[in-house]
Amino acid sequence: MYDKYLLKLRAAIAPKFKTLQFKDAVTGKTMTYNLFIPKYYDKKKSYPLVQFIADASTVGKGAKAPLMQGYGGIIWATEESQKANPSFVLVTAFAGPDWAVNDKQETSDEMAISFRLLNNVVANNSIDTNRIYTTGQSMGGMISFYLNATHPNYFAASLFVGSQWDINVLQPLELFSRK
């Protein structure tokens, strides 16, 4: 049985995202992404940004596939969420053919491209750099783990959903430390 509320929400919220492309100066590759801009965006104010990264089932399936994966990216762009916390929402589409990160902590060039894309979005919009958040499920959570490990002071907070990396690999983050 389908979650009828989710289907209704996706139909209402996904079209509010702009589908854009980022040309990476380092690799020359292009990465497609979806960006939600707050309804009453004022360039004189700064806004938080929530990055959602979908799981590997969306790799190579185009720009809209990550938006259609559960509540992941769209939940942050609902009227209720935006009323409480107006924010940008970034949902990146990975072209593949391989995952951006795998269970052996190996990454593809799309990992680095996605971080440069994030930096580009932050630099070209009124984003509060103290309120950048990342979340993802499975592959997306592993990407968020990786970005937290390689850029430990970048994100204000992270939410990892169903991400399967060995917790011992993440020990340098001290996120799971039980001292």
Short mmCIF file of C-alpha atoms in Angstrom, two decimals:
data_model
loop_
_atom_site.label_atom_id
_atom_site.label_comp_id
_atom_site.label_asym_id
_atom_site.label_seq_id
_atom_site.Cartn_x
_atom_site.Cartn_y
_atom_site.Cartn_z
CA MET A 1 0.00 0.00 0.00
CA TYR A 2 1.32 3.42 -0.94
CA ASP A 3 1.61 6.34 1.45
CA LYS A 4 -1.12 8.50 -0.07
CA TYR A 5 -0.01 11.55 1.90
CA LEU A 6 3.52 11.19 0.50
CA LEU A 7 2.20 10.92 -3.07
CA LYS A 8 0.11 14.06 -2.57
CA LEU A 9 3.02 15.90 -0.95
CA ARG A 10 5.44 14.95 -3.74
CA ALA A 11 2.98 16.16 -6.37
CA ALA A 12 2.61 19.50 -4.57
CA ILE A 13 6.20 20.15 -3.47
CA ALA A 14 8.55 18.68 -6.11
CA PRO A 15 7.50 21.20 -8.81
CA LYS A 16 8.56 24.04 -6.48
CA PHE A 17 12.20 22.99 -6.89
CA LYS A 18 14.26 24.45 -9.73
CA THR A 19 16.26 21.89 -11.69
CA LEU A 20 19.68 23.36 -12.46
CA GLN A 21 23.11 22.28 -13.63
CA PHE A 22 26.55 22.88 -12.19
CA LYS A 23 29.60 22.78 -14.47
CA ASP A 24 32.55 21.64 -12.38
CA ALA A 25 35.69 23.61 -13.22
CA VAL A 26 37.98 20.87 -11.89
CA THR A 27 36.67 17.88 -13.86
CA GLY A 28 34.69 19.60 -16.62
CA LYS A 29 31.71 17.41 -15.71
CA THR A 30 28.19 18.67 -15.19
CA MET A 31 26.06 17.74 -12.18
CA THR A 32 22.31 18.23 -12.14
CA TYR A 33 20.62 19.35 -8.95
CA ASN A 34 17.31 20.53 -7.54
CA LEU A 35 17.13 23.72 -5.52
CA PHE A 36 14.24 25.01 -3.46
CA ILE A 37 14.40 28.74 -2.81
CA PRO A 38 12.32 30.18 0.04
CA LYS A 39 9.06 31.73 -1.19
CA TYR A 40 9.81 35.19 0.18
CA TYR A 41 13.55 35.10 -0.46
CA ASP A 42 15.20 38.38 0.47
CA LYS A 43 18.83 38.68 -0.63
CA LYS A 44 19.47 41.01 2.32
CA LYS A 45 18.76 38.18 4.77
CA SER A 46 20.70 34.95 5.22
CA TYR A 47 19.02 31.56 5.22
CA PRO A 48 19.87 28.05 6.31
CA LEU A 49 20.43 25.38 3.70
CA VAL A 50 19.42 21.73 4.03
CA GLN A 51 21.14 19.30 1.69
CA PHE A 52 19.37 15.98 1.11
CA ILE A 53 21.22 13.15 -0.63
CA ALA A 54 19.14 10.18 -1.79
CA ASP A 55 20.19 6.54 -1.79
CA ALA A 56 21.88 4.68 -4.64
CA SER A 57 18.58 3.59 -6.20
CA THR A 58 18.34 7.07 -7.73
CA VAL A 59 21.81 7.10 -9.33
CA GLY A 60 21.59 7.59 -13.08
CA LYS A 61 17.82 8.13 -13.06
CA GLY A 62 17.76 11.87 -13.68
CA ALA A 63 17.10 14.99 -11.67
CA LYS A 64 13.63 14.18 -10.40
CA ALA A 65 14.36 10.72 -8.95
CA PRO A 66 16.03 12.04 -5.76
CA LEU A 67 13.06 14.37 -5.17
CA MET A 68 10.67 11.45 -5.41
CA GLN A 69 12.47 9.34 -2.81
CA GLY A 70 10.32 9.36 0.28
CA TYR A 71 10.08 12.52 2.35
CA GLY A 72 13.86 13.13 2.13
CA GLY A 73 14.17 16.42 0.29
CA ILE A 74 10.59 17.57 -0.01
CA ILE A 75 9.78 17.57 3.72
CA TRP A 76 12.05 20.60 4.23
CA ALA A 77 10.19 22.53 1.52
CA THR A 78 6.66 22.04 2.84
CA GLU A 79 4.65 25.11 3.74
CA GLU A 80 4.76 24.13 7.43
CA SER A 81 8.52 23.64 7.46
CA GLN A 82 9.18 26.83 5.51
CA LYS A 83 6.85 28.86 7.73
CA ALA A 84 8.79 27.76 10.80
CA ASN A 85 12.25 27.85 9.18
CA PRO A 86 12.54 29.43 5.73
CA SER A 87 15.48 27.68 4.10
CA PHE A 88 17.08 26.62 0.86
CA VAL A 89 16.87 22.90 0.10
CA LEU A 90 19.47 21.26 -2.15
CA VAL A 91 18.83 17.81 -3.65
CA THR A 92 21.66 16.58 -5.86
CA ALA A 93 21.22 14.04 -8.66
CA PHE A 94 24.14 11.65 -9.13
CA ALA A 95 24.65 10.54 -12.74
CA GLY A 96 26.69 7.43 -11.98
CA PRO A 97 27.07 4.86 -13.37
CA ASP A 98 28.60 3.95 -10.01
CA TRP A 99 27.64 5.04 -6.52
CA ALA A 100 29.37 8.18 -5.28
CA VAL A 101 30.53 6.18 -2.26
CA ASN A 102 30.50 2.47 -1.47
CA ASP A 103 30.67 0.20 1.56
CA LYS A 104 34.49 0.16 1.37
CA GLN A 105 34.65 3.94 1.91
CA GLU A 106 35.72 4.44 -1.71
CA THR A 107 34.42 7.53 -3.49
CA SER A 108 33.87 8.52 -7.10
CA ASP A 109 34.67 11.93 -8.53
CA GLU A 110 31.00 12.81 -8.06
CA MET A 111 31.64 13.02 -4.31
CA ALA A 112 34.04 15.93 -4.74
CA ILE A 113 31.89 17.49 -7.46
CA SER A 114 28.86 17.43 -5.16
CA PHE A 115 30.79 19.29 -2.45
CA ARG A 116 31.98 21.91 -4.94
CA LEU A 117 28.37 22.21 -6.11
CA LEU A 118 27.25 22.78 -2.51
CA ASN A 119 29.91 25.47 -2.10
CA ASN A 120 28.75 27.09 -5.34
CA VAL A 121 25.13 27.22 -4.16
CA VAL A 122 26.25 28.70 -0.83
CA ALA A 123 28.45 31.31 -2.55
CA ASN A 124 25.77 32.41 -5.00
CA ASN A 125 22.85 32.73 -2.58
CA SER A 126 22.27 34.37 0.78
CA ILE A 127 23.15 31.29 2.83
CA ASP A 128 24.12 31.49 6.49
CA THR A 129 27.33 29.44 6.60
CA ASN A 130 26.65 28.64 10.27
CA ARG A 131 23.38 26.95 9.33
CA ILE A 132 24.26 24.43 6.62
CA TYR A 133 22.80 20.98 7.27
CA THR A 134 23.20 17.65 5.50
CA THR A 135 21.02 14.58 5.56
CA GLY A 136 20.72 11.48 3.48
CA GLN A 137 19.66 7.89 3.46
CA SER A 138 21.85 4.90 2.75
CA MET A 139 24.35 6.16 0.11
CA GLY A 140 23.25 9.70 0.94
CA GLY A 141 23.96 9.17 4.61
CA MET A 142 27.36 7.69 3.79
CA ILE A 143 28.13 10.77 1.67
CA SER A 144 27.09 12.93 4.62
CA PHE A 145 29.37 10.85 6.90
CA TYR A 146 32.24 11.33 4.48
CA LEU A 147 31.68 15.08 4.14
CA ASN A 148 31.55 15.45 7.92
CA ALA A 149 34.83 13.55 8.23
CA THR A 150 36.61 15.52 5.51
CA HIS A 151 35.07 18.90 6.40
CA PRO A 152 34.44 18.64 10.16
CA ASN A 153 33.47 22.27 10.73
CA TYR A 154 31.31 22.77 7.65
CA PHE A 155 27.92 21.49 8.78
CA ALA A 156 25.90 22.80 11.72
CA ALA A 157 24.27 19.39 12.09
CA SER A 158 23.71 16.16 10.19
CA LEU A 159 20.99 13.53 10.08
CA PHE A 160 22.01 10.08 8.85
CA VAL A 161 19.16 7.76 7.85
CA GLY A 162 19.73 4.03 7.31
CA SER A 163 23.41 4.48 6.51
CA GLN A 164 25.46 1.34 6.85
CA TRP A 165 29.07 2.34 7.33
CA ASP A 166 30.92 0.63 10.14
CA ILE A 167 30.75 2.94 13.15
CA ASN A 168 34.45 2.26 13.90
CA VAL A 169 35.40 3.91 10.60
CA LEU A 170 33.65 7.06 11.79
CA GLN A 171 35.34 7.23 15.18
CA PRO A 172 37.44 10.29 14.25
CA LEU A 173 34.18 12.26 14.08
CA GLU A 174 33.52 11.59 17.77
CA LEU A 175 29.82 11.82 16.99
CA PHE A 176 29.12 8.43 18.45
CA SER A 177 31.58 8.55 21.31
CA ARG A 178 30.20 7.25 24.60
CA LYS A 179 32.77 8.67 27.00
#
